[in-house]
Short mmCIF file of C-alpha atoms (C1' of nucleotides) in Angstrom, two decimals:
data_model
loop_
_atom_site.label_atom_id
_atom_site.label_comp_id
_atom_site.label_asym_id
_atom_site.label_seq_id
_atom_site.Cartn_x
_atom_site.Cartn_y
_atom_site.Cartn_z
CA MET N 1 -13.88 17.88 -0.42
CA ASP N 2 -11.50 18.14 2.81
CA PHE N 3 -8.02 16.57 2.90
CA GLU N 4 -8.74 13.68 5.05
CA HIS N 5 -11.64 12.24 3.20
CA ALA N 6 -9.89 12.63 -0.14
CA ASP N 7 -6.80 10.97 1.47
CA ALA N 8 -8.90 8.08 2.77
CA LEU N 9 -10.26 7.48 -0.95
CA ASN N 10 -6.94 8.02 -2.79
CA GLN N 11 -5.20 5.61 -0.21
CA ALA N 12 -8.12 2.99 -0.24
CA ILE N 13 -7.70 2.89 -3.87
CA ARG N 14 -4.09 2.39 -3.91
CA LEU N 15 -3.98 -0.18 -1.14
CA LEU N 16 -6.86 -2.20 -2.82
CA SER N 17 -4.63 -2.29 -5.90
CA LEU N 18 -1.79 -3.59 -4.11
CA ARG N 19 -3.70 -6.28 -2.41
CA HIS N 20 -5.99 -7.36 -5.00
CA ARG N 21 -2.99 -7.68 -7.46
CA ALA N 22 -0.77 -9.57 -4.80
CA ARG N 23 -3.86 -12.11 -3.97
CA ALA N 24 -4.41 -12.42 -7.64
CA ALA N 25 -0.46 -13.01 -8.04
CA SER N 26 -0.78 -15.84 -5.51
CA LEU N 27 -3.58 -17.20 -7.09
CA LEU N 28 -2.33 -17.48 -10.48
CA ALA N 29 1.30 -18.44 -9.37
CA PRO N 30 0.42 -22.12 -9.63
CA LEU N 31 -0.55 -21.91 -13.10
CA GLY N 32 2.63 -20.18 -14.31
CA LEU N 33 0.89 -16.70 -14.62
CA HIS N 34 1.93 -13.51 -13.54
CA PRO N 35 -0.57 -10.93 -12.86
CA GLY N 36 -1.75 -8.83 -15.95
CA GLN N 37 -1.22 -12.12 -18.03
CA GLU N 38 -4.56 -13.46 -17.20
CA ALA N 39 -6.19 -10.39 -18.54
CA LEU N 40 -4.97 -11.07 -21.78
CA LEU N 41 -6.12 -14.59 -21.92
CA LEU N 42 -9.52 -13.79 -20.51
CA GLU N 43 -9.84 -11.03 -23.18
CA LEU N 44 -8.88 -13.57 -26.18
CA THR N 45 -11.40 -15.96 -24.71
CA ARG N 46 -14.40 -13.33 -24.53
CA THR N 47 -13.72 -11.73 -28.12
CA GLY N 48 -11.80 -14.46 -29.88
CA PRO N 49 -8.46 -13.60 -32.25
CA MET N 50 -7.18 -10.32 -32.50
CA ILE N 51 -4.36 -7.95 -33.29
CA GLN N 52 -2.44 -6.39 -30.76
CA ALA N 53 -3.36 -3.13 -30.96
CA GLN N 54 -7.04 -4.25 -30.30
CA LEU N 55 -5.69 -5.90 -27.15
CA SER N 56 -3.94 -2.98 -26.11
CA GLU N 57 -7.14 -1.16 -26.26
CA ALA N 58 -9.13 -3.84 -24.45
CA LEU N 59 -6.76 -4.36 -21.82
CA GLY N 60 -6.00 -0.46 -21.47
CA CYS N 61 -2.41 -0.65 -21.39
CA GLU N 62 0.02 0.28 -23.81
CA PRO N 63 1.46 -1.38 -26.94
CA PRO N 64 4.79 -2.10 -25.63
CA SER N 65 3.30 -3.78 -22.57
CA VAL N 66 1.25 -5.89 -25.04
CA THR N 67 4.19 -7.00 -26.80
CA LEU N 68 6.12 -8.06 -23.65
CA MET N 69 3.01 -10.03 -22.40
CA THR N 70 2.55 -11.73 -25.82
CA ARG N 71 6.07 -12.64 -25.94
CA LYS N 72 6.06 -14.34 -22.53
CA LEU N 73 2.61 -16.19 -23.33
CA GLU N 74 3.74 -17.26 -26.64
CA ALA N 75 6.83 -18.70 -25.20
CA GLY N 76 4.51 -20.35 -22.54
CA GLY N 77 2.57 -22.00 -25.27
CA HIS N 78 -0.53 -20.17 -24.57
CA ILE N 79 -1.09 -18.01 -27.55
CA ARG N 80 -0.08 -18.17 -31.16
CA ARG N 81 0.89 -14.84 -33.05
CA THR N 82 0.48 -15.23 -36.80
CA PRO N 83 1.21 -12.59 -39.57
CA ALA N 84 -2.25 -10.80 -40.65
CA PRO N 85 -2.87 -11.50 -44.23
CA SER N 86 -4.61 -8.20 -45.01
CA ASP N 87 -1.82 -6.08 -43.27
CA ARG N 88 1.70 -6.99 -43.17
CA ARG N 89 2.28 -4.62 -40.03
CA ALA N 90 -0.05 -6.67 -37.96
CA SER N 91 -0.22 -10.23 -35.60
CA ILE N 92 -3.31 -11.82 -35.05
CA VAL N 93 -3.05 -13.48 -31.40
CA GLU N 94 -5.17 -16.21 -30.87
CA LEU N 95 -5.44 -18.84 -27.94
CA THR N 96 -3.62 -22.34 -28.44
CA ASP N 97 -5.57 -25.43 -26.93
CA SER N 98 -3.33 -24.90 -24.00
CA GLY N 99 -4.14 -21.24 -23.64
CA LYS N 100 -7.77 -22.37 -23.97
CA ALA N 101 -7.41 -24.71 -20.98
CA LEU N 102 -5.52 -22.32 -18.91
CA ALA N 103 -8.06 -19.89 -19.45
CA GLU N 104 -10.60 -22.20 -18.10
CA GLN N 105 -8.63 -22.86 -15.03
CA VAL N 106 -8.29 -18.73 -14.83
CA LYS N 107 -12.00 -18.42 -14.69
CA GLN N 108 -12.35 -20.59 -11.94
CA LEU N 109 -9.75 -18.82 -9.84
CA TRP N 110 -11.40 -15.41 -10.89
CA CYS N 111 -14.69 -16.26 -9.71
CA ALA N 112 -13.27 -17.61 -6.37
CA LEU N 113 -11.19 -14.26 -6.12
CA ALA N 114 -14.20 -12.17 -6.77
CA GLU N 115 -16.27 -13.87 -4.33
CA GLU N 116 -13.36 -13.73 -1.61
CA THR N 117 -13.09 -10.10 -2.40
CA VAL N 118 -16.77 -8.84 -1.79
CA GLY N 119 -17.10 -10.98 1.36
CA GLY N 120 -19.18 -9.49 4.35
CA LEU N 121 -20.59 -7.15 1.95
CA PRO N 122 -24.39 -6.64 1.33
CA ALA N 123 -25.72 -8.26 -1.93
CA GLU N 124 -27.09 -4.87 -2.68
CA THR N 125 -23.61 -3.32 -2.62
CA VAL N 126 -22.02 -6.03 -4.33
CA ALA N 127 -24.47 -5.55 -7.28
CA GLU N 128 -23.94 -2.03 -7.61
CA LEU N 129 -20.08 -2.16 -7.06
CA PRO N 130 -18.89 -2.91 -10.69
CA GLY N 131 -21.03 0.23 -12.06
CA ILE N 132 -19.20 2.55 -9.17
CA LEU N 133 -15.75 1.30 -9.98
CA LYS N 134 -16.60 1.67 -13.81
CA THR N 135 -17.45 5.34 -13.14
CA LEU N 136 -14.50 5.89 -10.97
CA THR N 137 -12.57 4.58 -13.49
CA GLY N 138 -14.04 6.68 -16.38
CA ASN N 139 -13.71 9.79 -14.37
CA VAL N 140 -9.58 9.75 -14.21
CA ASP N 141 -9.52 7.95 -17.60
CA THR N 142 -7.35 10.37 -19.61
CA ARG N 143 -7.38 8.21 -22.53
CA ARG N 144 -10.75 8.64 -23.76
CA PRO N 145 -12.46 11.81 -24.91
CA HIS N 146 -13.96 11.97 -21.35
CA HIS N 147 -17.02 10.60 -19.91
CA PRO N 148 -18.49 13.45 -17.98
CA GLY N 149 -21.72 12.84 -16.63
CA GLY N 150 -21.20 9.27 -16.31
CA ALA N 151 -23.25 7.79 -13.45
CA GLY N 152 -22.11 4.42 -14.29
CA THR N 153 -22.01 2.23 -17.57
CA VAL N 154 -23.72 -0.63 -15.85
CA MET O 1 -20.83 -16.27 -8.34
CA ASP O 2 -21.09 -16.64 -12.02
CA PHE O 3 -18.05 -15.78 -13.93
CA GLU O 4 -19.24 -12.62 -15.70
CA HIS O 5 -20.09 -10.94 -12.42
CA ALA O 6 -16.77 -12.39 -11.11
CA ASP O 7 -14.92 -10.82 -14.24
CA ALA O 8 -16.76 -7.53 -14.46
CA LEU O 9 -15.37 -6.97 -10.84
CA ASN O 10 -12.11 -8.36 -11.09
CA GLN O 11 -11.48 -6.16 -14.36
CA ALA O 12 -12.73 -3.06 -12.78
CA ILE O 13 -10.52 -3.19 -10.08
CA ARG O 14 -7.56 -3.72 -12.39
CA LEU O 15 -8.60 -0.91 -14.62
CA LEU O 16 -9.29 1.51 -11.57
CA SER O 17 -5.66 0.71 -10.57
CA LEU O 18 -4.11 1.47 -13.59
CA ARG O 19 -5.98 4.56 -14.54
CA HIS O 20 -5.85 6.13 -10.98
CA ARG O 21 -2.40 5.59 -10.92
CA ALA O 22 -1.89 7.02 -14.31
CA ARG O 23 -3.85 10.03 -13.47
CA ALA O 24 -1.95 10.63 -9.91
CA ALA O 25 1.09 10.31 -12.10
CA SER O 26 0.18 13.05 -14.38
CA LEU O 27 -0.72 15.25 -11.66
CA LEU O 28 2.61 14.52 -9.36
CA ALA O 29 4.83 14.90 -12.16
CA PRO O 30 5.07 18.80 -12.11
CA LEU O 31 6.22 18.34 -8.56
CA GLY O 32 9.15 16.05 -9.62
CA LEU O 33 7.22 12.80 -8.05
CA HIS O 34 6.48 9.57 -9.08
CA PRO O 35 3.36 7.57 -7.92
CA GLY O 36 4.02 6.01 -4.55
CA GLN O 37 6.32 8.62 -3.34
CA GLU O 38 3.26 10.95 -2.62
CA ALA O 39 2.08 8.12 -0.14
CA LEU O 40 5.20 8.06 1.94
CA LEU O 41 5.65 12.10 2.23
CA LEU O 42 1.85 12.11 3.50
CA GLU O 43 2.62 9.04 5.99
CA LEU O 44 5.24 11.14 7.44
CA THR O 45 2.90 14.21 7.53
CA ARG O 46 0.44 12.33 9.19
CA THR O 47 2.57 10.36 11.90
CA GLY O 48 5.75 12.47 12.04
CA PRO O 49 9.23 10.88 11.98
CA MET O 50 9.66 7.01 11.80
CA ILE O 51 11.69 4.40 11.09
CA GLN O 52 11.58 2.51 7.67
CA ALA O 53 10.00 -0.47 9.10
CA GLN O 54 7.24 1.64 10.43
CA LEU O 55 6.79 2.90 6.88
CA SER O 56 6.64 -0.27 5.53
CA GLU O 57 3.92 -1.14 7.59
CA ALA O 58 1.89 1.81 7.08
CA LEU O 59 2.34 1.97 3.28
CA GLY O 60 1.60 -1.41 2.86
CA CYS O 61 4.64 -2.46 1.01
CA GLU O 62 7.89 -4.12 1.25
CA PRO O 63 11.13 -3.06 2.98
CA PRO O 64 13.19 -3.15 -0.13
CA SER O 65 10.54 -0.57 -1.73
CA VAL O 66 10.93 1.52 1.18
CA THR O 67 14.59 1.42 0.81
CA LEU O 68 14.09 2.63 -2.93
CA MET O 69 11.64 5.25 -2.14
CA THR O 70 13.70 6.99 0.79
CA ARG O 71 16.88 6.82 -1.44
CA LYS O 72 15.30 8.69 -4.05
CA LEU O 73 13.46 11.36 -1.94
CA GLU O 74 16.47 11.92 0.14
CA ALA O 75 18.23 12.61 -3.14
CA GLY O 76 15.74 14.78 -3.87
CA GLY O 77 16.20 16.58 -0.59
CA HIS O 78 12.53 15.82 0.55
CA ILE O 79 13.43 13.73 3.62
CA ARG O 80 16.32 13.14 5.77
CA ARG O 81 17.54 9.87 7.23
CA THR O 82 19.47 9.88 10.53
CA PRO O 83 20.53 6.64 12.64
CA ALA O 84 18.40 5.87 15.31
CA PRO O 85 20.34 6.51 18.82
CA SER O 86 18.31 3.50 20.31
CA ASP O 87 18.63 0.81 17.62
CA ARG O 88 21.98 1.13 15.33
CA ARG O 89 19.93 -0.76 12.92
CA ALA O 90 17.21 1.80 12.34
CA SER O 91 16.96 4.73 10.10
CA ILE O 92 14.60 7.71 11.50
CA VAL O 93 12.86 9.28 8.30
CA GLU O 94 11.60 12.70 8.58
CA LEU O 95 10.65 15.32 6.25
CA THR O 96 12.78 18.07 5.36
CA ASP O 97 11.22 21.83 5.05
CA SER O 98 11.43 21.19 1.61
CA GLY O 99 9.28 18.03 1.84
CA LYS O 100 6.88 19.65 4.07
CA ALA O 101 6.44 22.28 1.67
CA LEU O 102 6.16 19.44 -1.15
CA ALA O 103 3.57 17.45 1.10
CA GLU O 104 1.50 20.82 1.25
CA GLN O 105 1.29 20.67 -2.38
CA VAL O 106 0.49 16.90 -2.63
CA LYS O 107 -2.61 17.58 -0.22
CA GLN O 108 -3.82 20.15 -3.05
CA LEU O 109 -3.59 17.70 -5.84
CA TRP O 110 -4.74 14.78 -3.64
CA CYS O 111 -8.04 16.64 -2.68
CA ALA O 112 -8.40 17.64 -6.54
CA LEU O 113 -7.97 13.98 -7.77
CA ALA O 114 -10.41 12.42 -5.05
CA GLU O 115 -13.04 15.15 -6.16
CA GLU O 116 -12.63 14.17 -9.80
CA THR O 117 -12.56 10.56 -9.06
CA VAL O 118 -15.88 10.40 -7.50
CA GLY O 119 -17.55 12.88 -9.56
CA GLY O 120 -21.23 12.09 -10.80
CA LEU O 121 -21.57 9.69 -7.65
CA PRO O 122 -24.15 10.47 -5.23
CA ALA O 123 -23.02 11.86 -1.96
CA GLU O 124 -24.27 8.89 -0.18
CA THR O 125 -22.28 6.60 -2.27
CA VAL O 126 -19.17 8.89 -2.10
CA ALA O 127 -19.66 8.59 1.89
CA GLU O 128 -19.46 4.96 1.94
CA LEU O 129 -16.88 4.35 -0.63
CA PRO O 130 -13.84 4.37 1.70
CA GLY O 131 -15.48 1.91 4.00
CA ILE O 132 -16.51 -0.35 1.02
CA LEU O 133 -12.67 -0.33 -0.63
CA LYS O 134 -11.30 -1.09 2.94
CA THR O 135 -13.50 -3.95 3.30
CA LEU O 136 -12.53 -5.12 -0.12
CA THR O 137 -8.76 -4.67 0.57
CA GLY O 138 -9.33 -6.30 4.15
CA ASN O 139 -10.70 -9.47 2.30
CA VAL O 140 -7.91 -9.87 0.01
CA ASP O 141 -5.00 -8.90 2.27
CA THR O 142 -2.73 -11.85 2.82
CA ARG O 143 -0.44 -9.74 5.22
CA ARG O 144 -2.45 -9.57 8.13
CA PRO O 145 -3.58 -12.63 10.09
CA HIS O 146 -7.14 -12.26 8.54
CA HIS O 147 -10.03 -10.10 8.91
CA PRO O 148 -12.97 -12.39 8.65
CA GLY O 149 -16.33 -10.94 9.12
CA GLY O 150 -14.77 -7.41 8.25
CA ALA O 151 -18.08 -5.50 7.14
CA GLY O 152 -15.72 -2.32 7.25
CA THR O 153 -13.29 -0.71 9.58
CA VAL O 154 -15.01 2.46 8.85
"C1'" DG Y 1 2.15 8.46 -58.57
"C1'" DC Y 2 4.63 9.94 -54.99
"C1'" DA Y 3 5.62 12.49 -50.56
"C1'" DT Y 4 3.50 12.75 -46.16
"C1'" DA Y 5 0.86 11.48 -42.57
"C1'" DA Y 6 -0.99 7.78 -39.62
"C1'" DT Y 7 -0.67 3.17 -37.95
"C1'" DA Y 8 1.35 -1.64 -35.86
"C1'" DG Y 9 4.70 -3.24 -33.70
"C1'" DT Y 10 9.41 -3.66 -31.35
"C1'" DT Y 11 13.44 -1.95 -28.70
"C1'" DA Y 12 15.38 0.94 -24.97
"C1'" DT Y 13 15.19 2.67 -20.63
"C1'" DG Y 14 13.14 3.77 -15.95
"C1'" DC Y 15 10.05 3.42 -11.95
"C1'" DG Y 16 7.40 0.81 -8.33
"C1'" DC Y 17 6.45 -3.02 -6.78
"C1'" DA Y 18 7.65 -8.21 -5.43
"C1'" DT Y 19 10.90 -12.01 -3.81
"C1'" DA Y 20 15.07 -13.98 -2.47
"C1'" DA Y 21 19.55 -13.86 -0.01
"C1'" DC Y 22 22.34 -11.40 2.65
"C1'" DT Y 23 24.89 -8.21 6.65
"C1'" DA Y 24 24.53 -5.98 10.99
"C1'" DA Y 25 22.23 -5.27 15.39
"C1'" DT Y 26 19.24 -6.46 18.89
"C1'" DC Y 27 16.31 -9.67 21.76
"C1'" DT Y 28 15.87 -14.36 24.23
"C1'" DG Y 29 16.54 -18.49 26.65
"C1'" DT Y 30 19.21 -21.51 29.20
"C1'" DA S 1 27.50 -14.62 29.05
"C1'" DC S 2 26.91 -16.53 24.98
"C1'" DA S 3 24.48 -19.25 20.97
"C1'" DG S 4 20.33 -18.74 18.50
"C1'" DA S 5 16.40 -16.62 16.76
"C1'" DT S 6 14.47 -12.14 15.41
"C1'" DT S 7 14.46 -7.61 13.37
"C1'" DA S 8 16.14 -3.43 10.56
"C1'" DG S 9 17.83 -2.28 6.16
"C1'" DT S 10 20.42 -3.48 1.86
"C1'" DT S 11 21.36 -5.61 -2.44
"C1'" DA S 12 20.50 -8.33 -6.72
"C1'" DT S 13 16.90 -9.85 -9.77
"C1'" DG S 14 12.49 -9.87 -11.99
"C1'" DC S 15 7.63 -8.71 -13.66
"C1'" DG S 16 4.14 -5.33 -14.98
"C1'" DC S 17 3.54 -0.92 -16.38
"C1'" DA S 18 4.92 3.53 -18.84
"C1'" DT S 19 7.40 6.87 -22.38
"C1'" DA S 20 10.22 8.16 -26.33
"C1'" DA S 21 12.64 6.58 -30.37
"C1'" DC S 22 12.79 3.43 -34.05
"C1'" DT S 23 10.90 0.41 -38.29
"C1'" DA S 24 8.19 -1.18 -41.64
"C1'" DT S 25 3.82 -1.04 -43.66
"C1'" DT S 26 -0.40 1.38 -45.02
"C1'" DA S 27 -3.50 5.07 -46.14
"C1'" DT S 28 -4.12 9.98 -48.09
"C1'" DG S 29 -3.74 14.66 -50.65
"C1'" DC S 30 -2.26 16.88 -54.52
#
DNA sequence: GCATAATAGTTATGCGCATAACTAATCTGT
DNA sequence: ACAGATTAGTTATGCGCATAACTATTATGC
């Protein structure tokens, strides 16, 4: 691949992250959330109570990040951490009622953001997009074993 | 748009940023660069000497970020900042010889990263990808006036 | 049963990015 | 020509993310 194409792609990915994150930040700010925290709330909504190691895996970020995120969300009263009875090292993380209510609001914003994001694209492209992005992600994911032929986990 | 689709999209964008950046970090580390700095070097390669305000615009990040990036790259000997003769507020930023050499290495990595990133996708999709990503970016870009109908600035 | 390895979580530290508040220089209107 | 607005850049501070080093607990091999 020639440099111009490569550069266009890499730069486009970098700018998309910056802008999408910034837009998410401006939408989440009125709820008192910083971008990244919404992912934790939504994961708990999807999967239910889980320990931090599972959150770390699900969110794709490292344990120390989870420590900080959970601490702040706990301080805000949105989640609760209770020692796991079966494993005294682990904490079970779960949503409080306030957290559940907040997650519902986040869901609304999330839909609005997604619609805003794909505005002007043909429906066909929009339908393919998550699969394409997951393929890209899998291709550069140094965490997992590798996902070699991955034409999309759609 | 229903929540599942919206969530899939937003989450895919978030994960792609994390992973693409992490992969870039691991490729750039041997050159002594942190991700983000390569963008500044490449921009100077593309456009030539420019002042920080132009860099801020071109890179899509805020002036204080440019201050820090330029300071570190200057400390590393890769760029040089000289006062602009016509405007005593501004600094002209330009690559040193070392910086030019480094930028050439970054270009190699950049091509390799892009190829790795799009692995397994049909050529057709790869060709469309930068345009699609730019459309997405434009849709959530709160910096510019707005880019409403934007079906792609390809 | 006990030394060793593996795992859950935390703290410390550093980078990139942001916003807010500031200084210094340039531009503008009257 | 001079007051006020704009612009270039910096410092201070805070968040999300990372890695490295650490503690406490649980699992494993002999």
